[in-house]
Short mmCIF file of C-alpha atoms in Angstrom, two decimals:
data_model
loop_
_atom_site.label_atom_id
_atom_site.label_comp_id
_atom_site.label_asym_id
_atom_site.label_seq_id
_atom_site.Cartn_x
_atom_site.Cartn_y
_atom_site.Cartn_z
CA MET A 1393 -2.81 25.28 -41.92
CA ALA A 1394 -1.77 21.63 -41.93
CA GLY A 1395 -0.66 19.89 -38.71
CA PRO A 1396 2.92 19.06 -37.71
CA GLY A 1397 3.24 16.25 -40.25
CA GLY A 1398 1.74 18.18 -43.20
CA GLY A 1399 3.46 19.95 -46.04
CA HIS A 1400 2.72 23.49 -44.79
CA THR A 1401 4.19 23.10 -41.31
CA PRO A 1402 7.29 24.94 -40.14
CA CYS A 1403 9.15 21.67 -40.84
CA ALA A 1404 8.37 21.98 -44.54
CA ARG A 1405 8.63 25.76 -44.80
CA ARG A 1406 11.91 26.06 -42.94
CA ARG A 1407 13.66 22.83 -43.93
CA ARG A 1408 15.55 24.39 -46.80
CA ALA A 1409 16.58 27.40 -44.71
CA HIS A 1410 17.87 25.20 -41.90
CA ARG A 1411 19.49 22.48 -44.00
CA ALA A 1412 22.94 24.00 -43.73
CA HIS A 1413 22.59 24.09 -39.96
CA THR A 1414 21.01 20.65 -39.63
CA LEU A 1415 23.34 18.77 -41.91
CA THR A 1416 26.64 19.91 -40.51
CA ALA A 1417 29.65 17.76 -41.27
CA ARG A 1418 29.81 16.72 -37.63
CA SER A 1419 26.16 15.66 -37.30
CA TYR A 1420 25.31 14.38 -40.77
CA PRO A 1421 28.36 13.44 -42.87
CA GLN A 1422 27.55 13.49 -46.58
CA ARG A 1423 27.93 10.28 -48.51
CA GLN A 1424 29.07 10.16 -52.06
CA GLY A 1425 26.17 10.60 -54.43
CA LYS A 1426 23.65 13.36 -54.64
CA GLY A 1427 20.84 13.41 -52.09
CA TYR A 1428 22.24 10.75 -49.76
CA VAL A 1429 22.64 11.74 -46.11
CA LEU A 1430 23.89 9.71 -43.15
CA CYS A 1431 22.48 10.55 -39.71
CA GLN A 1432 25.33 9.94 -37.28
CA GLY A 1433 24.82 7.00 -34.95
CA VAL A 1434 21.74 5.84 -36.81
CA SER A 1435 22.58 3.89 -39.93
CA SER A 1436 25.43 3.11 -42.25
CA HIS A 1437 23.04 3.06 -45.20
CA PRO A 1438 22.03 6.05 -47.29
CA VAL A 1439 18.73 7.79 -46.68
CA GLN A 1440 17.20 9.50 -49.71
CA ASP A 1441 15.39 12.17 -47.69
CA GLU A 1442 16.67 13.06 -44.25
CA SER A 1443 13.28 14.57 -43.32
CA CYS A 1444 11.96 11.08 -42.67
CA LEU A 1445 14.42 10.79 -39.78
CA VAL A 1446 14.62 14.30 -38.34
CA CYS A 1447 12.64 17.52 -38.28
CA ASN A 1448 15.08 20.16 -37.11
CA ALA A 1449 12.40 22.86 -37.22
CA ALA A 1450 10.18 20.88 -34.82
CA GLU A 1451 13.10 20.47 -32.42
CA ARG A 1452 13.74 24.22 -32.59
CA ILE A 1453 10.07 25.02 -31.91
CA VAL A 1454 9.97 22.70 -28.88
CA LEU A 1455 13.15 24.18 -27.42
CA GLY A 1456 12.05 27.72 -28.24
CA ARG A 1457 8.70 27.30 -26.49
CA LEU A 1458 10.42 25.83 -23.44
CA LEU A 1459 12.76 28.84 -23.34
CA GLN A 1460 9.66 31.05 -23.42
CA ASP A 1461 7.60 29.21 -20.81
CA ALA A 1462 8.98 26.96 -18.05
CA GLY A 1463 5.43 25.78 -17.37
CA LEU A 1464 5.56 23.65 -20.51
CA VAL A 1465 8.52 21.56 -19.35
CA ALA A 1466 6.46 18.90 -17.53
CA ALA A 1467 4.15 18.34 -20.51
CA VAL A 1468 7.05 18.00 -22.93
CA ASP A 1469 9.02 15.80 -20.54
CA ALA A 1470 6.10 13.35 -20.54
CA VAL A 1471 6.61 12.91 -24.29
CA LEU A 1472 10.34 13.39 -24.91
CA CYS A 1473 13.67 12.43 -23.45
CA GLU A 1474 17.06 13.98 -24.16
CA GLU A 1475 18.06 11.25 -26.61
CA ASP A 1476 15.08 12.05 -28.84
CA PHE A 1477 16.82 15.17 -30.15
CA CYS A 1478 18.98 14.42 -33.15
CA THR A 1479 21.85 16.88 -32.64
CA ALA A 1480 24.22 17.06 -29.69
CA ARG A 1481 23.53 20.80 -29.47
CA HIS A 1482 19.78 20.29 -29.03
CA ARG A 1483 20.29 17.44 -26.56
CA LEU A 1484 22.48 19.68 -24.41
CA ILE A 1485 19.98 22.55 -24.52
CA TYR A 1486 17.12 20.25 -23.52
CA ARG A 1487 19.17 18.84 -20.63
CA CYS A 1488 20.01 22.35 -19.40
CA ILE A 1489 16.39 23.48 -19.65
CA GLY A 1490 15.40 20.53 -17.47
CA SER A 1491 18.14 21.37 -14.99
CA VAL A 1492 16.94 24.97 -14.68
CA ALA A 1493 13.26 23.98 -14.45
CA ALA A 1494 14.04 21.50 -11.66
CA LYS A 1495 15.19 24.46 -9.55
CA HIS A 1496 11.83 26.19 -10.17
CA LEU A 1497 13.52 28.95 -12.13
CA ALA A 1498 12.46 30.62 -15.36
CA THR A 1499 13.93 28.79 -18.35
CA ASP A 1500 15.07 31.93 -20.12
CA PRO A 1501 18.13 31.85 -22.43
CA LEU A 1502 20.49 33.45 -19.90
CA LEU A 1503 19.80 30.93 -17.12
CA VAL A 1504 19.96 28.03 -19.56
CA TYR A 1505 23.29 29.32 -20.86
CA ASP A 1506 24.58 29.52 -17.27
CA ALA A 1507 23.48 25.91 -16.76
CA ALA A 1508 25.41 24.96 -19.88
CA LEU A 1509 28.49 26.63 -18.40
CA SER A 1510 28.18 24.46 -15.31
CA HIS A 1511 27.83 21.39 -17.54
CA GLY A 1512 31.02 22.44 -19.32
CA GLY A 1513 29.32 22.16 -22.65
CA THR A 1514 28.86 25.66 -24.01
CA GLU A 1515 30.88 24.71 -27.05
CA GLY A 1516 27.95 22.49 -27.99
CA ILE A 1517 25.51 25.39 -27.81
CA GLY A 1518 27.82 27.98 -29.25
CA VAL A 1519 27.12 31.64 -28.76
CA MET A 1520 24.41 32.89 -26.45
CA GLY A 1521 22.71 34.21 -29.56
CA TYR A 1522 21.53 30.72 -30.60
CA LEU A 1523 19.44 30.39 -27.44
CA ALA A 1524 18.00 33.85 -27.98
CA GLU A 1525 17.25 32.93 -31.60
CA LEU A 1526 15.36 29.82 -30.49
CA ALA A 1527 13.30 31.76 -27.96
CA ALA A 1528 12.50 34.57 -30.39
CA GLY A 1529 11.77 32.31 -33.35
CA ALA A 1530 9.17 30.01 -31.79
CA ASP A 1531 5.54 30.88 -32.40
CA ARG A 1532 3.86 31.31 -29.00
CA ALA A 1533 0.66 29.90 -30.48
CA ALA A 1534 2.38 26.66 -31.49
CA ASP A 1535 1.03 23.48 -29.87
CA VAL A 1536 4.23 22.37 -28.19
CA ARG A 1537 2.94 18.88 -27.39
CA ARG A 1538 2.18 18.14 -31.05
CA TYR A 1539 5.67 19.21 -32.07
CA ALA A 1540 7.15 17.19 -29.19
CA GLU A 1541 5.28 14.14 -30.49
CA LEU A 1542 6.71 14.76 -33.95
CA VAL A 1543 10.24 14.91 -32.52
CA ARG A 1544 9.58 11.69 -30.60
CA ASP A 1545 8.25 9.88 -33.67
CA LYS A 1546 11.29 10.93 -35.71
CA ALA A 1547 13.51 9.55 -32.94
CA ILE A 1548 11.67 6.23 -33.03
CA ALA A 1549 12.07 6.16 -36.82
CA ARG A 1550 15.83 6.62 -36.35
CA ARG A 1551 15.89 3.75 -33.88
CA LEU A 1552 14.01 1.61 -36.38
CA VAL A 1553 16.57 2.39 -39.08
CA SER A 1554 19.35 1.55 -36.62
CA ALA A 1555 17.71 -1.78 -35.71
CA LEU A 1556 17.22 -2.75 -39.34
CA ASP A 1557 20.76 -1.70 -40.16
CA GLY A 1558 22.09 -3.87 -37.33
CA ALA A 1559 20.09 -6.83 -38.61
CA LEU A 1560 21.44 -6.24 -42.12
CA ARG A 1561 25.03 -6.11 -40.85
CA ASP A 1562 24.51 -9.37 -38.95
CA ALA A 1563 23.06 -11.06 -42.04
CA MET A 1564 25.95 -9.94 -44.23
CA ASN A 1565 28.53 -10.94 -41.62
CA PRO A 1566 26.90 -13.80 -39.68
CA GLN A 1567 30.10 -14.96 -37.92
CA GLY A 1568 28.85 -18.53 -37.75
CA LYS A 1569 25.26 -17.73 -36.78
CA GLY A 1570 22.55 -19.79 -38.43
CA VAL A 1571 19.56 -18.26 -40.16
CA CYS A 1572 17.26 -18.96 -37.20
CA GLU A 1573 19.64 -17.15 -34.87
CA LEU A 1574 19.86 -14.23 -37.30
CA LEU A 1575 16.07 -14.03 -37.50
CA ALA A 1576 15.78 -14.13 -33.73
CA GLY A 1577 18.35 -11.35 -33.44
CA ALA A 1578 16.49 -9.20 -35.96
CA GLU A 1579 13.20 -9.78 -34.18
CA ALA A 1580 14.81 -8.88 -30.84
CA ARG A 1581 16.09 -5.60 -32.26
CA LEU A 1582 12.65 -4.73 -33.62
CA ALA A 1583 11.03 -5.76 -30.34
CA GLU A 1584 13.20 -3.22 -28.51
CA VAL A 1585 12.04 -0.50 -30.89
CA ARG A 1586 8.43 -1.61 -30.41
CA ARG A 1587 8.79 -1.49 -26.62
CA ALA A 1588 10.26 2.01 -26.82
CA HIS A 1589 7.40 3.07 -29.10
CA ASP A 1590 4.72 1.61 -26.82
CA LEU A 1591 6.29 3.13 -23.73
CA ARG A 1592 6.53 6.59 -25.27
CA HIS A 1593 3.00 6.51 -26.69
CA HIS A 1594 1.31 5.29 -23.52
CA ALA A 1595 -0.74 8.19 -22.19
CA GLY A 1596 -1.84 6.56 -18.95
CA THR A 1597 -5.16 4.99 -18.00
CA ASP A 1598 -8.23 6.94 -16.99
CA VAL A 1599 -9.38 5.22 -13.79
CA ARG A 1600 -12.99 6.28 -14.31
CA GLY A 1601 -13.66 3.50 -16.81
CA ILE A 1602 -12.16 0.91 -14.45
CA LEU A 1603 -14.24 2.19 -11.55
CA GLN A 1604 -17.41 1.97 -13.63
CA ASP A 1605 -16.65 -1.68 -14.43
CA ILE A 1606 -15.98 -2.50 -10.76
CA VAL A 1607 -19.21 -0.89 -9.57
CA ALA A 1608 -21.26 -2.44 -12.39
CA ARG A 1609 -19.89 -5.93 -11.69
CA ALA A 1610 -20.55 -5.58 -7.96
CA GLY A 1611 -24.09 -4.40 -8.69
CA GLN A 1612 -24.81 -7.39 -10.89
CA GLN A 1613 -23.70 -9.75 -8.10
CA GLN A 1614 -25.63 -8.02 -5.32
CA GLY A 1615 -27.51 -10.50 -3.18
CA GLN A 1616 -26.16 -13.43 -5.19
CA SER A 1617 -23.80 -16.21 -4.27
CA PRO A 1618 -21.56 -16.34 -7.34
CA SER A 1619 -20.66 -19.72 -8.78
CA ARG A 1620 -17.05 -20.87 -8.90
CA ALA A 1621 -16.95 -20.06 -12.61
CA GLN A 1622 -18.00 -16.50 -11.79
CA ARG A 1623 -15.52 -16.17 -8.92
CA VAL A 1624 -12.56 -17.50 -10.90
CA THR A 1625 -11.69 -14.48 -13.01
CA GLY A 1626 -8.53 -15.98 -14.51
CA LEU A 1627 -7.71 -19.31 -16.15
CA PRO A 1628 -8.80 -22.28 -14.00
CA THR A 1629 -5.98 -24.62 -13.03
CA GLY A 1630 -8.23 -27.65 -12.68
CA PHE A 1631 -7.75 -27.71 -8.90
CA ASP A 1632 -10.84 -26.20 -7.27
CA GLU A 1633 -9.34 -25.31 -3.88
CA LEU A 1634 -6.38 -23.63 -5.54
CA ASP A 1635 -8.70 -21.70 -7.85
CA ASP A 1636 -10.84 -20.63 -4.89
CA MET A 1637 -7.76 -19.17 -3.23
CA THR A 1638 -6.14 -17.56 -6.27
CA LEU A 1639 -9.18 -16.90 -8.51
CA GLY A 1640 -7.24 -18.55 -11.33
CA LEU A 1641 -4.21 -17.58 -13.40
CA GLN A 1642 -4.54 -13.91 -14.28
CA SER A 1643 -3.43 -12.27 -17.52
CA GLY A 1644 -0.31 -10.17 -17.06
CA GLU A 1645 0.87 -12.11 -14.02
CA LEU A 1646 3.98 -14.23 -13.43
CA VAL A 1647 3.29 -17.46 -11.54
CA VAL A 1648 6.19 -19.51 -10.18
CA ILE A 1649 6.00 -23.20 -9.26
CA ALA A 1650 8.96 -24.12 -7.05
CA GLY A 1651 10.20 -27.21 -5.29
CA ARG A 1652 13.15 -29.50 -4.72
CA PRO A 1653 13.87 -32.34 -7.19
CA SER A 1654 11.28 -35.17 -7.41
CA MET A 1655 8.51 -33.08 -5.86
CA GLY A 1656 6.51 -33.03 -9.12
CA LYS A 1657 7.08 -29.49 -10.40
CA THR A 1658 6.87 -30.40 -14.08
CA ALA A 1659 3.94 -32.75 -13.41
CA LEU A 1660 1.96 -29.95 -11.74
CA LEU A 1661 2.80 -27.51 -14.52
CA MET A 1662 1.76 -29.98 -17.21
CA ASN A 1663 -1.43 -30.88 -15.34
CA ILE A 1664 -2.36 -27.18 -15.48
CA VAL A 1665 -1.43 -27.07 -19.18
CA GLU A 1666 -3.53 -30.18 -19.77
CA HIS A 1667 -6.57 -28.65 -18.07
CA VAL A 1668 -6.35 -25.30 -19.85
CA ALA A 1669 -5.81 -26.92 -23.27
CA ILE A 1670 -8.20 -29.86 -23.01
CA SER A 1671 -10.93 -28.82 -20.57
CA GLU A 1672 -10.94 -25.07 -21.26
CA LYS A 1673 -10.10 -25.58 -24.96
CA LEU A 1674 -7.58 -22.74 -25.01
CA GLN A 1675 -4.18 -22.57 -26.69
CA VAL A 1676 -1.07 -23.07 -24.58
CA LEU A 1677 2.60 -22.56 -25.45
CA VAL A 1678 5.12 -24.63 -23.48
CA PHE A 1679 8.85 -23.87 -23.37
CA SER A 1680 10.61 -27.07 -22.33
CA MET A 1681 14.34 -26.67 -21.84
CA GLU A 1682 14.75 -29.79 -19.69
CA MET A 1683 12.81 -32.37 -21.71
CA THR A 1684 12.27 -32.96 -25.40
CA SER A 1685 8.86 -32.44 -26.92
CA GLY A 1686 8.49 -36.23 -27.18
CA GLN A 1687 9.11 -36.72 -23.46
CA LEU A 1688 6.73 -33.91 -22.61
CA VAL A 1689 3.92 -35.23 -24.81
CA THR A 1690 4.37 -38.68 -23.28
CA ARG A 1691 3.81 -37.14 -19.85
CA ILE A 1692 0.65 -35.40 -21.02
CA VAL A 1693 -0.73 -38.58 -22.59
CA SER A 1694 0.13 -40.56 -19.45
CA SER A 1695 -1.65 -38.07 -17.22
CA ALA A 1696 -4.68 -37.52 -19.45
CA GLY A 1697 -5.27 -41.25 -19.98
CA MET A 1698 -4.13 -42.46 -16.53
CA ILE A 1699 -1.59 -44.73 -18.21
CA ARG A 1700 1.67 -45.68 -16.51
CA GLN A 1701 4.39 -43.59 -18.13
CA ARG A 1702 6.99 -46.32 -17.71
CA SER A 1703 4.80 -48.76 -19.63
CA ILE A 1704 4.44 -46.32 -22.52
CA TRP A 1705 8.22 -46.21 -22.88
CA ALA A 1706 9.06 -49.82 -22.03
CA GLY A 1707 6.04 -51.53 -23.56
CA GLY A 1708 3.89 -54.21 -21.98
CA LEU A 1709 0.59 -52.31 -22.02
CA ASP A 1710 -2.48 -54.51 -21.61
CA GLY A 1711 -5.56 -54.21 -23.80
CA ARG A 1712 -7.31 -51.72 -21.55
CA GLU A 1713 -4.21 -49.52 -21.37
CA LEU A 1714 -3.74 -49.64 -25.14
CA SER A 1715 -7.34 -48.53 -25.58
CA ASN A 1716 -6.81 -45.73 -23.06
CA LEU A 1717 -3.62 -44.74 -24.83
CA ALA A 1718 -5.36 -44.45 -28.19
CA GLU A 1719 -8.18 -42.37 -26.70
CA SER A 1720 -5.76 -40.18 -24.73
CA ALA A 1721 -3.65 -39.60 -27.84
CA ARG A 1722 -6.79 -38.56 -29.73
CA VAL A 1723 -7.84 -36.09 -27.02
CA VAL A 1724 -4.35 -34.62 -26.61
CA GLY A 1725 -3.97 -34.44 -30.38
CA GLU A 1726 -7.08 -32.29 -30.62
CA ALA A 1727 -5.87 -29.96 -27.87
CA ARG A 1728 -4.10 -26.76 -28.83
CA ILE A 1729 -0.71 -27.33 -27.23
CA LEU A 1730 2.41 -25.85 -28.81
CA ILE A 1731 5.88 -26.87 -27.61
CA ASP A 1732 9.20 -25.08 -28.06
CA ASP A 1733 11.92 -27.43 -26.78
CA ARG A 1734 14.99 -25.42 -27.75
CA ILE A 1735 17.66 -25.09 -25.06
CA ASN A 1736 19.38 -22.01 -23.62
CA LEU A 1737 16.53 -19.66 -24.44
CA SER A 1738 16.71 -16.02 -23.41
CA PRO A 1739 13.69 -13.92 -22.41
CA THR A 1740 13.95 -12.26 -25.82
CA ASP A 1741 13.74 -15.70 -27.47
CA VAL A 1742 10.66 -16.48 -25.39
CA ARG A 1743 8.95 -13.23 -26.30
CA THR A 1744 9.80 -13.65 -29.98
CA SER A 1745 8.43 -17.19 -29.99
CA ILE A 1746 5.18 -16.13 -28.29
CA VAL A 1747 4.64 -13.38 -30.85
CA ARG A 1748 5.50 -15.66 -33.78
CA MET A 1749 3.31 -18.52 -32.53
CA SER A 1750 0.43 -16.09 -31.99
CA GLU A 1751 0.75 -14.89 -35.57
CA LEU A 1752 0.86 -18.46 -36.91
CA HIS A 1753 -1.68 -20.20 -34.67
CA GLY A 1754 -3.79 -17.52 -33.00
CA LYS A 1755 -4.07 -16.25 -29.44
CA ILE A 1756 -1.85 -17.83 -26.78
CA SER A 1757 -3.85 -18.04 -23.54
CA LEU A 1758 -1.14 -19.51 -21.30
CA VAL A 1759 2.66 -19.64 -21.41
CA ALA A 1760 4.44 -22.39 -19.45
CA ILE A 1761 8.22 -22.44 -18.90
CA ASP A 1762 10.31 -25.36 -17.61
CA TYR A 1763 12.44 -23.89 -16.13
CA ILE A 1764 13.89 -20.47 -15.14
CA GLN A 1765 17.39 -21.64 -14.19
CA LEU A 1766 17.90 -23.22 -17.64
CA MET A 1767 17.35 -19.87 -19.35
CA VAL A 1768 20.13 -17.44 -20.24
CA SER A 1769 20.40 -13.67 -20.34
CA ALA A 1770 22.69 -11.83 -22.71
CA ASN A 1771 22.44 -8.73 -20.52
CA CYS A 1772 24.17 -10.16 -17.46
CA ALA A 1773 26.37 -12.98 -18.73
CA GLY A 1774 28.92 -14.12 -16.15
CA ASN A 1775 26.96 -13.03 -13.07
CA ARG A 1776 24.43 -15.77 -12.37
CA TYR A 1777 22.54 -13.88 -9.66
CA ALA A 1778 22.13 -10.85 -11.94
CA GLU A 1779 21.30 -13.14 -14.86
CA VAL A 1780 18.44 -14.90 -13.05
CA SER A 1781 17.21 -11.54 -11.77
CA ASP A 1782 17.11 -10.21 -15.33
CA ILE A 1783 15.30 -13.35 -16.53
CA SER A 1784 12.72 -13.05 -13.76
CA ARG A 1785 12.04 -9.38 -14.42
CA SER A 1786 11.87 -9.99 -18.17
CA LEU A 1787 9.32 -12.80 -17.78
CA LYS A 1788 7.17 -10.51 -15.66
CA ASN A 1789 7.44 -7.80 -18.32
CA ILE A 1790 6.50 -10.30 -21.04
CA SER A 1791 3.40 -11.38 -19.13
CA ARG A 1792 2.30 -7.76 -18.76
CA GLU A 1793 3.20 -6.64 -22.25
CA LEU A 1794 1.50 -9.57 -23.99
CA SER A 1795 -1.31 -9.82 -21.42
CA VAL A 1796 -0.90 -13.54 -20.83
CA PRO A 1797 -0.31 -15.60 -17.66
CA VAL A 1798 3.26 -16.92 -17.57
CA VAL A 1799 3.76 -19.96 -15.33
CA ALA A 1800 7.43 -20.80 -14.80
CA ILE A 1801 9.17 -23.48 -12.76
CA SER A 1802 12.00 -22.51 -10.42
CA GLN A 1803 14.46 -24.65 -8.51
CA LEU A 1804 15.10 -24.24 -4.79
CA ASN A 1805 18.39 -24.00 -2.92
CA ARG A 1806 19.85 -27.09 -1.28
CA GLY A 1807 19.94 -25.27 2.05
CA LEU A 1808 16.47 -26.43 3.06
CA GLU A 1809 17.76 -30.02 3.11
CA GLN A 1810 19.63 -29.15 6.31
CA ARG A 1811 16.48 -28.02 8.13
CA ALA A 1812 14.27 -30.23 10.24
CA ASN A 1813 11.17 -28.74 8.60
CA LYS A 1814 11.81 -29.02 4.90
CA ARG A 1815 8.74 -27.16 3.75
CA PRO A 1816 9.97 -24.43 1.38
CA VAL A 1817 9.92 -20.73 2.17
CA MET A 1818 10.63 -17.68 0.01
CA SER A 1819 14.32 -17.49 0.86
CA ASP A 1820 14.79 -20.97 -0.63
CA LEU A 1821 14.24 -19.74 -4.20
CA ARG A 1822 17.45 -20.49 -6.03
CA GLU A 1823 19.98 -17.94 -7.33
CA SER A 1824 17.88 -14.80 -7.05
CA GLY A 1825 15.69 -12.90 -4.62
CA ALA A 1826 14.23 -11.16 -7.66
CA ILE A 1827 11.96 -14.14 -8.33
CA GLU A 1828 10.23 -13.51 -5.01
CA GLN A 1829 9.89 -9.84 -5.90
CA ASP A 1830 8.70 -10.26 -9.50
CA ALA A 1831 6.29 -13.16 -9.13
CA ASP A 1832 2.64 -12.40 -8.48
CA LEU A 1833 1.94 -15.92 -7.26
CA ILE A 1834 4.42 -18.48 -5.89
CA LEU A 1835 3.39 -22.11 -5.40
CA PHE A 1836 5.72 -24.40 -3.44
CA ILE A 1837 5.31 -28.18 -3.72
CA TYR A 1838 6.10 -30.33 -0.69
CA ARG A 1839 5.67 -34.11 -0.52
CA ASP A 1840 6.67 -35.53 2.84
CA GLU A 1841 7.25 -39.03 1.44
CA VAL A 1842 10.30 -37.74 -0.50
CA TYR A 1843 12.07 -37.30 2.86
CA ASN A 1844 10.11 -39.74 5.03
CA PRO A 1845 9.30 -42.97 3.13
CA HIS A 1846 7.09 -44.26 5.97
CA THR A 1847 5.06 -41.10 6.42
CA LYS A 1848 1.33 -41.36 6.94
CA ASP A 1849 0.97 -38.77 4.16
CA LYS A 1850 2.10 -41.12 1.42
CA GLY A 1851 0.79 -39.97 -1.96
CA VAL A 1852 -0.11 -36.53 -0.59
CA ALA A 1853 1.29 -33.23 -1.86
CA GLU A 1854 1.02 -29.89 -0.12
CA ILE A 1855 0.69 -26.95 -2.51
CA ILE A 1856 1.84 -23.99 -0.44
CA VAL A 1857 0.77 -20.56 -1.69
CA GLY A 1858 3.87 -18.75 -0.42
CA LYS A 1859 3.11 -15.45 -2.12
CA HIS A 1860 -0.11 -14.07 -3.51
CA ARG A 1861 0.17 -10.43 -4.49
CA ASN A 1862 -3.57 -9.94 -4.76
CA GLY A 1863 -5.01 -12.38 -2.28
CA PRO A 1864 -4.51 -14.78 0.63
CA THR A 1865 -1.72 -17.27 1.21
CA GLY A 1866 -2.11 -20.73 2.66
CA SER A 1867 -1.92 -24.33 1.51
CA ILE A 1868 -4.04 -27.02 -0.06
CA ARG A 1869 -3.60 -30.77 -0.24
CA LEU A 1870 -3.65 -32.80 -3.45
CA ASN A 1871 -3.17 -36.48 -4.12
CA TYR A 1872 -0.14 -37.35 -6.25
CA LEU A 1873 0.01 -40.43 -8.46
CA GLY A 1874 3.64 -40.54 -9.54
CA GLU A 1875 3.32 -43.40 -12.03
CA TYR A 1876 0.81 -41.30 -13.99
CA MET A 1877 2.47 -37.89 -13.35
CA LYS A 1878 -0.93 -36.81 -12.03
CA PHE A 1879 -2.13 -34.53 -9.26
CA LEU A 1880 -5.76 -35.01 -8.19
CA THR A 1881 -8.12 -33.17 -5.88
CA PRO A 1882 -8.87 -35.47 -2.90
CA ALA A 1883 -12.39 -36.83 -2.77
CA ARG A 1884 -14.52 -34.95 -0.28
CA PRO A 1885 -15.78 -37.11 2.60
CA LYS A 1886 -19.49 -37.83 2.36
CA GLU A 1887 -21.65 -35.99 4.86
CA ASP A 1888 -23.74 -38.07 7.25
CA GLY A 1889 -27.44 -38.13 6.62
#
């Protein structure tokens, strides 16, 4: 006998018998024209064959088996949720079964019907006989998980139809939106369906494979002193002390660079971008909402060639600097750096751009964002704290989903200006405590000369590792050459002898 998706399954055998029940006027209003059915709440466009969107027989088998055996509830609940059932009647029954099972009671029709009474929804189930019919009609040999997966997949198909229908409605009634905005909206709708699909199909990770890798790697390194390249398991930043502490920028992690104005946040971010793209020869995508792509590229060229940025803009370069500029432009031009300098981007825009750029140009190894507080969130418009929290959580989700390090700049509150010690701490992160919670690594920049022009630490920057989810915190010192927008590792003093 064929499996749940085949032509000889109960779905196929019983579809005709159950069509009158499935396609009630309330659940599936008929459209004009033979063979066209509209699934309520799914799409305003006709579907030639409703079986591509719902398998009523599979829903009945799942519910029937649960009414027979409460021990199956946990397995089905790992696959399905209430909204996956197409009819209100079946959603109510599934909810009531879960309610009864949570009390460690048998999920027989009588107890489920009593639960429906307490929910005030027996009119959705109808007579007690329907529950008894479900329990009696389900084959006890049926693989309930396979039928649950079929119900889930039909639900995802309905969500896909709904997303496409929404995109079609937007395109036909754009209300002033440009084609790029319409495309972004369509991609966002599809991305939501994809996320739901991936979440529902994820079966968990068997830790045995991970443990084998850990033990094997440790065995290979036994008795050895690993090199820095071996120790740094993520992307190198170009700053050895920082890499020693953090082991590099890890895939799936959100890294935040934070500081007050003029500390060099963008310079540090772009120095990391420069190293990953030029030295590591990997592709980087930069989202620049504060500066244009031209301004950003000028910074990169200035840093890479050690050319005064002001002279690039104002002119007056000498022969040596012109030669350096030409060579720096050649090197940067060969690097794989992509820039998206649109303003007011949402996390959905960022995700869509990463996916699109990956399809066009290949794997993105690092995502850089300048900066969080210039992003917007459609989910929490009007509440800035909630908006920044949503942005922060979304960026973390993007890094995990796409398995790429995301390095984002964040501003700090003005409150630290009132303190004697102006070195940043976690509570200084601006507009949201969620950044502290979501970030895996937080790097604060502090340059004493910004506040104390006559400090002995002129040209020195402290990079404070304020949070490190998987390692130590602390600080390192770098030299900062502002005219070149360049951070450098200080030269180590020569040892005597």
